[in-house]
Tab-separated table of C-alpha atoms and ligand atoms in Angstrom:
chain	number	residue	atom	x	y	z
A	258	UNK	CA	339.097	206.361	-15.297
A	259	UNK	CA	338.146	203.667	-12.567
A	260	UNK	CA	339.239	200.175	-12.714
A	261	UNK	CA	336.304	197.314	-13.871
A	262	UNK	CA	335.986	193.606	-12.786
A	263	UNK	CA	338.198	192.765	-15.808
A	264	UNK	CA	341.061	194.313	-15.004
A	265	UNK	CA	341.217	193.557	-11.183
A	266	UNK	CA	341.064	189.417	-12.613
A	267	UNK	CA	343.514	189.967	-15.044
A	268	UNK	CA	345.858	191.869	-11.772
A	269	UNK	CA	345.205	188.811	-10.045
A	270	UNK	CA	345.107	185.376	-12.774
A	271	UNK	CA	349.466	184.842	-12.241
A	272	UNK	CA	348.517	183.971	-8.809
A	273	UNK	CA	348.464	180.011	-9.195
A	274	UNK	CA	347.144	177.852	-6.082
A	275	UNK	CA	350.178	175.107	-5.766
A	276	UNK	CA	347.708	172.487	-5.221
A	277	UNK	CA	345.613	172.763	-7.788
A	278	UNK	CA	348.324	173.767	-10.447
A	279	UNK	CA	345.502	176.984	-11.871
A	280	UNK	CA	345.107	180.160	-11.252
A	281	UNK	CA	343.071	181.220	-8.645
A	282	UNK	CA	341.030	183.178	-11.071
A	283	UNK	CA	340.361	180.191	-13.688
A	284	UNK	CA	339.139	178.061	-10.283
A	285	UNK	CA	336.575	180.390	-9.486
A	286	UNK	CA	338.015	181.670	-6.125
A	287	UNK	CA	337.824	184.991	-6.363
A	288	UNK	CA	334.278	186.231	-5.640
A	289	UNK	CA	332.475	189.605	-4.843
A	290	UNK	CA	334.156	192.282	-6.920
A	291	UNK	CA	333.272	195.387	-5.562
A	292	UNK	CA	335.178	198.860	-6.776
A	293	UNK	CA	333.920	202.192	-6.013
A	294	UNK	CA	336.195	204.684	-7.743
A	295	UNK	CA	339.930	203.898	-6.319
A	296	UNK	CA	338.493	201.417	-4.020
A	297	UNK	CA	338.343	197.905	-4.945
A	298	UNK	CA	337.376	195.083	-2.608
A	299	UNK	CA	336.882	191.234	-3.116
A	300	UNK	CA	336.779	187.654	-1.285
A	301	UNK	CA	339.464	184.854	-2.225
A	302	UNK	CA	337.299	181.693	-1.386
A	303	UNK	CA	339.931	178.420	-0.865
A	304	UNK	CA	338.978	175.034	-0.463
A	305	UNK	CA	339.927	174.843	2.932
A	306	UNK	CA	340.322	177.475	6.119
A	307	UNK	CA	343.516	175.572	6.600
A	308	UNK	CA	345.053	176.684	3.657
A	309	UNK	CA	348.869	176.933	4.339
A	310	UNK	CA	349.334	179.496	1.927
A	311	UNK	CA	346.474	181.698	2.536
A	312	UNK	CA	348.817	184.739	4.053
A	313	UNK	CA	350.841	184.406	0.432
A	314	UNK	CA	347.610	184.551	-1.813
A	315	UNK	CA	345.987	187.474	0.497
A	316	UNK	CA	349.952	189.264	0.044
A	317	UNK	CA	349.858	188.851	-3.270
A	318	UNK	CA	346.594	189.434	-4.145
A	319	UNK	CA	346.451	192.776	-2.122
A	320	UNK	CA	349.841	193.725	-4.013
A	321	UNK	CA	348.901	192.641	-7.387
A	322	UNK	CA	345.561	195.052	-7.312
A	323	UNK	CA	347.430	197.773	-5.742
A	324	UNK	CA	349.766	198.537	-8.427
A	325	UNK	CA	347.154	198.752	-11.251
A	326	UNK	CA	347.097	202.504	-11.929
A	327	UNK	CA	343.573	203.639	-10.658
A	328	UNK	CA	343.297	202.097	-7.643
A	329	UNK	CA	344.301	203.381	-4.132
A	330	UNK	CA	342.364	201.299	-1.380
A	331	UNK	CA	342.367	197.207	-1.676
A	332	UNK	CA	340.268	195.132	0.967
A	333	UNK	CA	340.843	191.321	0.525
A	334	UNK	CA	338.345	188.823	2.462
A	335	UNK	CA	339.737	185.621	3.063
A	336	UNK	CA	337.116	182.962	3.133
A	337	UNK	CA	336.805	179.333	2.515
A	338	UNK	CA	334.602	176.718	1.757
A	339	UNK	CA	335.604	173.578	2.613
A	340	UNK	CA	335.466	170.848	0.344
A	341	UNK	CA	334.313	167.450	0.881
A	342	UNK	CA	331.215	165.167	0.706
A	343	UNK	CA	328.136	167.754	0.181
A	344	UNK	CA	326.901	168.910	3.415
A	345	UNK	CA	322.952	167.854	2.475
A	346	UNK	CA	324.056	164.348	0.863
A	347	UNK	CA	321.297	162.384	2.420
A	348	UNK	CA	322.744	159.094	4.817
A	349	UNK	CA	321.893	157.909	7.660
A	350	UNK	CA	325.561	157.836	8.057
A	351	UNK	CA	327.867	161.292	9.896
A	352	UNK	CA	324.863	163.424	7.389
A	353	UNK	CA	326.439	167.013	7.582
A	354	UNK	CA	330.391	165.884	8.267
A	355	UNK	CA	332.464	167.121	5.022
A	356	UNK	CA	335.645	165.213	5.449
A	357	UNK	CA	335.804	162.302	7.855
A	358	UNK	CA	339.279	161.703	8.607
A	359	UNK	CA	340.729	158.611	10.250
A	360	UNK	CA	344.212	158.801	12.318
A	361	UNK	CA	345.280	155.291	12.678
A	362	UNK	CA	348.687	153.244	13.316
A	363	UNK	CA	349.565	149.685	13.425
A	364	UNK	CA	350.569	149.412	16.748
A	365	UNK	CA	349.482	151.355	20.268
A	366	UNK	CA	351.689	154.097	22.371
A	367	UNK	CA	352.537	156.187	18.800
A	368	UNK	CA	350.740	158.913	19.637
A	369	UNK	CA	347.666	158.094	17.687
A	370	UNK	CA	345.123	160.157	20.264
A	371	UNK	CA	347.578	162.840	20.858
A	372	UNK	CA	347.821	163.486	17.099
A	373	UNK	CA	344.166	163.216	16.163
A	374	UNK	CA	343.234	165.681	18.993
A	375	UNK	CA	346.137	168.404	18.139
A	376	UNK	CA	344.844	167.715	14.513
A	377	UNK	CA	341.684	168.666	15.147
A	378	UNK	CA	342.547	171.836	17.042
A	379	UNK	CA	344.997	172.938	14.046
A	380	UNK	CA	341.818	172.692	11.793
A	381	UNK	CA	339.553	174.617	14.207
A	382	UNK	CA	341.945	176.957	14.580
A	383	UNK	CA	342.915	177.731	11.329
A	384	UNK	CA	338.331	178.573	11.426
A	385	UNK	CA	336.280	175.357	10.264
A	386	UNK	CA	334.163	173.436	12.394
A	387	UNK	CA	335.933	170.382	13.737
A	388	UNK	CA	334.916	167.343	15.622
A	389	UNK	CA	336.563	164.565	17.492
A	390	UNK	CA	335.117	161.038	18.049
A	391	UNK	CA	337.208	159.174	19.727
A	392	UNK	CA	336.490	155.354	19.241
A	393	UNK	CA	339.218	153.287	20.573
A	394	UNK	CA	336.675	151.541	23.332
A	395	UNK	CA	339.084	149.849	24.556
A	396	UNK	CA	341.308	152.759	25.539
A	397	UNK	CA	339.203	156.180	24.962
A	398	UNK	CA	341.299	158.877	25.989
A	399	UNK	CA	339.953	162.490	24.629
A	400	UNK	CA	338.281	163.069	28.572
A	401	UNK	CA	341.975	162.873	29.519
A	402	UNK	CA	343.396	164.547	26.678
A	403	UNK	CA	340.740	167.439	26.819
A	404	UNK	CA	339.595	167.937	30.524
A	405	UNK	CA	335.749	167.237	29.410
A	406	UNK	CA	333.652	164.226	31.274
A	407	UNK	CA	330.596	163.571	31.872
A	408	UNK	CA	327.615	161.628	30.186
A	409	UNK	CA	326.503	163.135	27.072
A	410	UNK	CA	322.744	164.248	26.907
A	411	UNK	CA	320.587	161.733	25.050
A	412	UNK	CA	317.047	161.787	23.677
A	413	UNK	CA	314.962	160.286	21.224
A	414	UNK	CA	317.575	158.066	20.397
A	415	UNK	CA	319.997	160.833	19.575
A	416	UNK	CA	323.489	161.795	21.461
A	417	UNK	CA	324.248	164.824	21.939
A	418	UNK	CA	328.352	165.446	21.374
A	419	UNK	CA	330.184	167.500	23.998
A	420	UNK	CA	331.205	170.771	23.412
A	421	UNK	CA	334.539	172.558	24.281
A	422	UNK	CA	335.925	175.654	22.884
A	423	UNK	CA	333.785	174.711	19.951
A	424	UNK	CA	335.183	171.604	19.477
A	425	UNK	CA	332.597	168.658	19.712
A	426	UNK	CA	334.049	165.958	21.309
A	427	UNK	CA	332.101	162.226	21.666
A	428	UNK	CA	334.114	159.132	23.356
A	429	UNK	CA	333.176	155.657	24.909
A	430	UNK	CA	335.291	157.515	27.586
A	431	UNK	CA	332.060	159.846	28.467
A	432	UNK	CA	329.927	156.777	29.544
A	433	UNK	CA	332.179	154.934	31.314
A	434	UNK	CA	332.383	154.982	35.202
A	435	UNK	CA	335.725	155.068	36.805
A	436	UNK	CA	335.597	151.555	38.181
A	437	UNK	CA	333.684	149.859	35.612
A	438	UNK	CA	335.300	146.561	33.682
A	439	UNK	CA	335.723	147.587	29.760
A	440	UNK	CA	334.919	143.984	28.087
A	441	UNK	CA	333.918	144.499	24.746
A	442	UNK	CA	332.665	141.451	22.836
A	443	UNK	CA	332.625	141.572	18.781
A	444	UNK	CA	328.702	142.810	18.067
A	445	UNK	CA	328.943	145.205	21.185
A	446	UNK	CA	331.797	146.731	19.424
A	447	UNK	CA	329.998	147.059	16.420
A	448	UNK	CA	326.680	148.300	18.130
A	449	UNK	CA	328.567	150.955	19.695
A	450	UNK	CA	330.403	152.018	16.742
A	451	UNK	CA	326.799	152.258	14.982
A	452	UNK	CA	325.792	154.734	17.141
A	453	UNK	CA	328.781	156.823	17.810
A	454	UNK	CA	328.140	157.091	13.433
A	455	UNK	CA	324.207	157.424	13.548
A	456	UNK	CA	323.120	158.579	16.311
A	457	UNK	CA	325.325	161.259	17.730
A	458	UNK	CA	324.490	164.888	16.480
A	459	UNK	CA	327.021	166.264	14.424
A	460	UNK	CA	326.017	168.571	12.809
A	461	UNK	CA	327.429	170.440	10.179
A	462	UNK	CA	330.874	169.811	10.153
A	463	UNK	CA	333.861	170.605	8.078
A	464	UNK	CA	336.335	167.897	9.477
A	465	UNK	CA	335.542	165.002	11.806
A	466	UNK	CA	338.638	163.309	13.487
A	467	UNK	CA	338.186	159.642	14.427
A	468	UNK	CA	340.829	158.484	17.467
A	469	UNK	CA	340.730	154.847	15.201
A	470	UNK	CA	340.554	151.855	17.740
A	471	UNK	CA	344.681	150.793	17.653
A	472	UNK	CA	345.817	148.176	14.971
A	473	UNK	CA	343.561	146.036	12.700
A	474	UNK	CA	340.824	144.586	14.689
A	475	UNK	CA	337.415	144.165	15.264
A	476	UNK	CA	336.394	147.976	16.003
A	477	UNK	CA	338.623	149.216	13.399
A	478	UNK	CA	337.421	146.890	10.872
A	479	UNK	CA	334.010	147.756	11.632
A	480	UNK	CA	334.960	151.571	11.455
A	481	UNK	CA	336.769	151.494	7.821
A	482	UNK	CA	333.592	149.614	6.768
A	483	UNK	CA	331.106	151.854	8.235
A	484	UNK	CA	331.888	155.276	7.617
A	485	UNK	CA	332.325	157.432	4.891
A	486	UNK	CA	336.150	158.016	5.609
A	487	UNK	CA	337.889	160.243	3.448
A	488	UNK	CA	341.151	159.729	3.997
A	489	UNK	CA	343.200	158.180	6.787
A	490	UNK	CA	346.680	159.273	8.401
A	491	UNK	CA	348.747	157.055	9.572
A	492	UNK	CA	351.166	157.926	12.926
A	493	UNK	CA	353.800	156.027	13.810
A	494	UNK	CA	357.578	156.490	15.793
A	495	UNK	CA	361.061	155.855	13.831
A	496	UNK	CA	361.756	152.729	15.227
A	497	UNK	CA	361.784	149.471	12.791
A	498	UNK	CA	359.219	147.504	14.557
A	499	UNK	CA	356.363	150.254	14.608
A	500	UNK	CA	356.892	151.269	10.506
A	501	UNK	CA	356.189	147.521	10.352
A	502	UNK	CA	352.761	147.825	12.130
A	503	UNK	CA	352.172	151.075	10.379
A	504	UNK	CA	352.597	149.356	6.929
A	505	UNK	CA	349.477	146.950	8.255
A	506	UNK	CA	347.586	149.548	9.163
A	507	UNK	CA	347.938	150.917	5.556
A	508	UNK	CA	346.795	147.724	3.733
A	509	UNK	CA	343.598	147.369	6.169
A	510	UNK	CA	342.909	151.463	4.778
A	511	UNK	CA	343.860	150.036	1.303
A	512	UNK	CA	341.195	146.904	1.147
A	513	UNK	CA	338.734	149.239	2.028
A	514	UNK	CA	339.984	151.866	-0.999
A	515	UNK	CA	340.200	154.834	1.973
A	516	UNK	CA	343.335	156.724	0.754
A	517	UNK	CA	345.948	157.386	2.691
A	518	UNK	CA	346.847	160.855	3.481
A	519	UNK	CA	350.107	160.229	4.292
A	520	UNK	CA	352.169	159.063	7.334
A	521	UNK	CA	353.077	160.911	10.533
A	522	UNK	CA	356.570	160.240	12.116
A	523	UNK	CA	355.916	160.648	16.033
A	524	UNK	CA	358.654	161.565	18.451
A	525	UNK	CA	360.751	161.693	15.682
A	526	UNK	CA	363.389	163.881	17.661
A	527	UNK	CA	364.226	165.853	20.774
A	528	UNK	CA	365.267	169.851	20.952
A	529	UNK	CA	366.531	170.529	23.861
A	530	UNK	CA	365.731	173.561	25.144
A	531	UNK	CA	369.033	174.914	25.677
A	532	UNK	CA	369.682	173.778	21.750
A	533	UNK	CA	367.034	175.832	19.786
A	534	UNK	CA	368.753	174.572	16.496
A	535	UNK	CA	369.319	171.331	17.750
A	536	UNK	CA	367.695	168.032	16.832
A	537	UNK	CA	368.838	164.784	18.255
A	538	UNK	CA	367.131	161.287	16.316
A	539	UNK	CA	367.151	159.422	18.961
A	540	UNK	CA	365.684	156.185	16.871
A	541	UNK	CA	367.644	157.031	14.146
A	542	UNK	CA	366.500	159.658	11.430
A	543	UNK	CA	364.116	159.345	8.229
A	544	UNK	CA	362.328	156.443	8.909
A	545	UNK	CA	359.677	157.579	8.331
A	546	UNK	CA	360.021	159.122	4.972
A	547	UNK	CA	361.721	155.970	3.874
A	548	UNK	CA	358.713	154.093	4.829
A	549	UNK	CA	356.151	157.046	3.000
A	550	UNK	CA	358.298	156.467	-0.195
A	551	UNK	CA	358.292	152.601	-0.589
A	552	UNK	CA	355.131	152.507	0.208
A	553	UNK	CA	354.129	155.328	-2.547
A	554	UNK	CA	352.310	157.464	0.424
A	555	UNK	CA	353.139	161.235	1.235
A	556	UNK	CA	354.879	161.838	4.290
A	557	UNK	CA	353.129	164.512	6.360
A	558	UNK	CA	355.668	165.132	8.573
A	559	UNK	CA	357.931	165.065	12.040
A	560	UNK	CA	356.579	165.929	15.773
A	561	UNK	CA	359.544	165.913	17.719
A	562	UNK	CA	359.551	164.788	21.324
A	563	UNK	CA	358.381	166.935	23.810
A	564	UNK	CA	357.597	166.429	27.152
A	565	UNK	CA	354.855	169.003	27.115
A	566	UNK	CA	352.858	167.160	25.001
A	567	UNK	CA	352.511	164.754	27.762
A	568	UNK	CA	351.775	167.443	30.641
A	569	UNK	CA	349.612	169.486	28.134
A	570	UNK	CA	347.776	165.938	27.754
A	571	UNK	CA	347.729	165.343	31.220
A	572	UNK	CA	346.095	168.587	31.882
A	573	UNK	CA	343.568	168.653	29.112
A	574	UNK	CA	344.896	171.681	27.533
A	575	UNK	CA	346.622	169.715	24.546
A	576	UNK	CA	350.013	171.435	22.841
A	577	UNK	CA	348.306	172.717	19.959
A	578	UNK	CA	346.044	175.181	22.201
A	579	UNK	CA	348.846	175.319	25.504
A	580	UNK	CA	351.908	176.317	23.726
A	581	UNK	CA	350.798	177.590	20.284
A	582	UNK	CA	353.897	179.045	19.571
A	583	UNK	CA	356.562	176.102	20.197
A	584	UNK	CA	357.750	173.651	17.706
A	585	UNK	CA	355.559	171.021	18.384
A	586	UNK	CA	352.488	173.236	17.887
A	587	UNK	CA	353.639	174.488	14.689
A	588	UNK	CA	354.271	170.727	13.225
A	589	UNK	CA	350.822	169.499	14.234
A	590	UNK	CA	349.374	173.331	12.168
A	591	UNK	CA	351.576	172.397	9.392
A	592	UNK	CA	350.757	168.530	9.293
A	593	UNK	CA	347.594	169.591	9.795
A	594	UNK	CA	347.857	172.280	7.013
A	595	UNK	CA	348.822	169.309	4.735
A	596	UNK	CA	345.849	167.209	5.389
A	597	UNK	CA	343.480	169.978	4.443
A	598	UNK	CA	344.922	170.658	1.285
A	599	UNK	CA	345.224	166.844	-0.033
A	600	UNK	CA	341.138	166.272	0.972
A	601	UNK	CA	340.384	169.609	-0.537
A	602	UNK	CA	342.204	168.433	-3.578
A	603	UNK	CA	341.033	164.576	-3.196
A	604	UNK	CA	337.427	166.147	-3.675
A	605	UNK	CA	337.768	167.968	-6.387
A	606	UNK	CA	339.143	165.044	-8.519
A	607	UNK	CA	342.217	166.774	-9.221
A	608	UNK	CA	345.690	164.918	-8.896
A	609	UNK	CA	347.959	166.394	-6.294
A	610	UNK	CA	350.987	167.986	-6.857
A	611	UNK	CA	352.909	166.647	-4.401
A	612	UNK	CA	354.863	169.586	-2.098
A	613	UNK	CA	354.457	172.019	-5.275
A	614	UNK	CA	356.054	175.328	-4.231
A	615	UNK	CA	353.965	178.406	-4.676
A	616	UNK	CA	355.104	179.914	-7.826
A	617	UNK	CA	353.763	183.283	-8.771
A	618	UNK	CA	353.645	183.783	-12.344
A	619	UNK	CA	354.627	187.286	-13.341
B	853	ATP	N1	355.472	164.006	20.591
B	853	ATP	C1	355.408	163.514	21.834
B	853	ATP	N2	356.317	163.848	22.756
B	853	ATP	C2	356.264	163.340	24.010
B	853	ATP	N3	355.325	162.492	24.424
B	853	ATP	C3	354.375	162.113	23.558
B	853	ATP	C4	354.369	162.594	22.220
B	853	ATP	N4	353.301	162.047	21.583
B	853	ATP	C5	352.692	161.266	22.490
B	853	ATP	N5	353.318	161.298	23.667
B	853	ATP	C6	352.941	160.577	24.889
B	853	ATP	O1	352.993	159.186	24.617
B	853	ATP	C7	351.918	158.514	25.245
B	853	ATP	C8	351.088	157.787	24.194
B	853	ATP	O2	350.464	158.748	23.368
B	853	ATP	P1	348.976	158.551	22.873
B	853	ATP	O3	348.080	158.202	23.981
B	853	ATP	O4	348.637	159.723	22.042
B	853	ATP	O5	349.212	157.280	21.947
B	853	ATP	P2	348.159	156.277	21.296
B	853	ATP	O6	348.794	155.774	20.071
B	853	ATP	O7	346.844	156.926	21.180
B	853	ATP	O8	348.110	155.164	22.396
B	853	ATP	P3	346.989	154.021	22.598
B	853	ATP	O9	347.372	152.927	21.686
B	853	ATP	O10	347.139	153.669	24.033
B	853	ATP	O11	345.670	154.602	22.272
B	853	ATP	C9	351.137	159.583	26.002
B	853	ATP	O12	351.573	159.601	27.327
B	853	ATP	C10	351.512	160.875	25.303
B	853	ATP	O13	351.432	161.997	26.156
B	854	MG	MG1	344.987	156.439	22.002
């Protein structure tokens, strides 16, 4: 006798998604059933592409169907649709951008640009539709960072983002000539912030990165007040005096109730390259974390230093996309991986559970 629908959910209910502390089953995420005779196919649906545990549900799942009794052939889609604001809420304001995410510090030099533009390639990677805006006008730096200048096509009052690799990329940067003065008074600031959120053509996207103007001033006031952020990460370095400025930039998140994702440690430590195994804290170790926990945030995690994060920079090919395979790559994917997950689970109402291993119920 073939397998039904039933028995395929019941193979597959012990798998529980860590975030959302349920089975994958009871949340829905299994979609499509299909079985003809021994063959049984069907699409696991998460609430984010960047799903750190994706390979483990599709493993699982894929094992879990292919021991019931009847069935010899198991295809598993992976698929996701990414939570967030709904893509057809109607504002004036980033209309079509899921998850707006802010990557601010205290204090400038952390690595705030370097993060929020390895960020965003993590998330495009890992397959949803990503965007960078990068609106520090005092110091845009995403045509450095990515190789892409050039004046952005405008009509009708709209701008048009550029485009590379998919990513869509907008920055003061694009506008500016090489020699001219950047002197930004208050309502300019604000003007231009307007637009970059009105007027510049999104469309739909899953994540939007904002490059946060540094510290707590006028642009980044105006920012936190004007768009829909959902969450906001925090990079600083280990040393004393930036986990200082990185606690301001929390509160300014905080009076605005944006949460806070969590807090990046920068240049936390240095491998060197004869010492795979090695890592030396040069500004002492676990900063940090000791700064996530008294201040009740998560910490998202530890990008070591590398000096090929500043040539991958320098050429526009950042690390994420250069070097996908070193160290530093892989702790922007998982940082990134982390971010996903707590929006996905932010908008779904559902309380974290904070690092949860995967545990498979048998
Ligand atoms: N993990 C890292 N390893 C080595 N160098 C890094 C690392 N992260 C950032 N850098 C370098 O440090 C410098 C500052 O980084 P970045 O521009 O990203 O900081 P920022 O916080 O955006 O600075 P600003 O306040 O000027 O906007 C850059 O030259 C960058 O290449
Ligand atoms: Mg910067």
């Amino acid at each position: 006798m073939p397998t039904n629908e039933a028995a395929v959910l019941d193979a597959l209910r012990p798998i529980i998604d860590p975030d959302f502390g349920k089975s994958i089953v009871d949340l829905g995420f299994v979609k499509n059933v299909r079985i003809d005779g021994g063959s049984v196919a069907f699409d696991i649906e998460l609430t984010t592409p960047a799903c750190p545990v994706k390979e483990e549900f599709e493993r699982a799942a894929r094992d879990r169907v292919s021991a019931l009794a009847e069935v010899d052939e198991v295809e598993v889609r992976m698929t996701a649709n990414t939570r967030g604001r709904a893509s057809t809420q109607a504002s004036d304001v980033l209309p079509g951008v899921r998850n707006t995410i802010a990557v601010a510090s205290g204090k400038g030099g952390v690595g705030k640009s370097t993060t929020a533009i390895n960020l965003a390639l993590a998330l495009q990677r890992s397959g949803a539709t990503v965007g960078v805006m990068d609106a520090d006008v005092y110091g845009p730096s995403l045509p450095l960072l990515t190789g892409v200048h050039g004046r952005p096509r405008a009509e009708d009052k709209r701008i048009y983002p550029h485009e590379s690799g998919g990513l869509k990329l907008m920055s003061m940067g694009f506008f500016l000539t090489d020699d001219s003065p950047v002197i930004w008074r208050g309502p300019m600031v604000h003007g231009l912030v307007r637009q970059f959120l009105t007027e510049v053509v999104w469309g739909e996207l899953d994540y939007l990165i904002v490059d946060m103007p540094p510290g707590t001033g006028d642009a980044a006031l105006t920012l936190t007040q004007m768009a829909p952020l959902s969450g906001a990460v925090i990079v600083t370095t280990a040393n004393d005096l930036s986990l200082i400025d990185a606690r301001k930039g929390l509160a300014m998140f905080d009076k605005v109730q944006v949460p806070v994702l969590g807090i990046v440690e920068n240049m936390s430590y240095f491998t060197p390259p004869e010492l795979p195994d090695k890592k030396y804290y040069l500004f002492g170790e676990g900063g940090g974390k000791r700064t996530a926990e008294e201040i009740g945030v998560d910490f998202l995690g530890e990008v070591p230093i590398d000096p090929r994060v500043v040539e991958s920079g320098d050429k526009g090919r950042p690390i994420v996309v250069d070097d996908p395979e070193s160290p530093t790559a892989a702790a922007f994917v998982d940082i990134a991986g982390r971010v996903a997950r707590k929006l996905a689970v932010l908008a779904e109402g559902t309380p974290p559970i904070a690092d949860a291993n995967i545990t498979w119920v048998s």
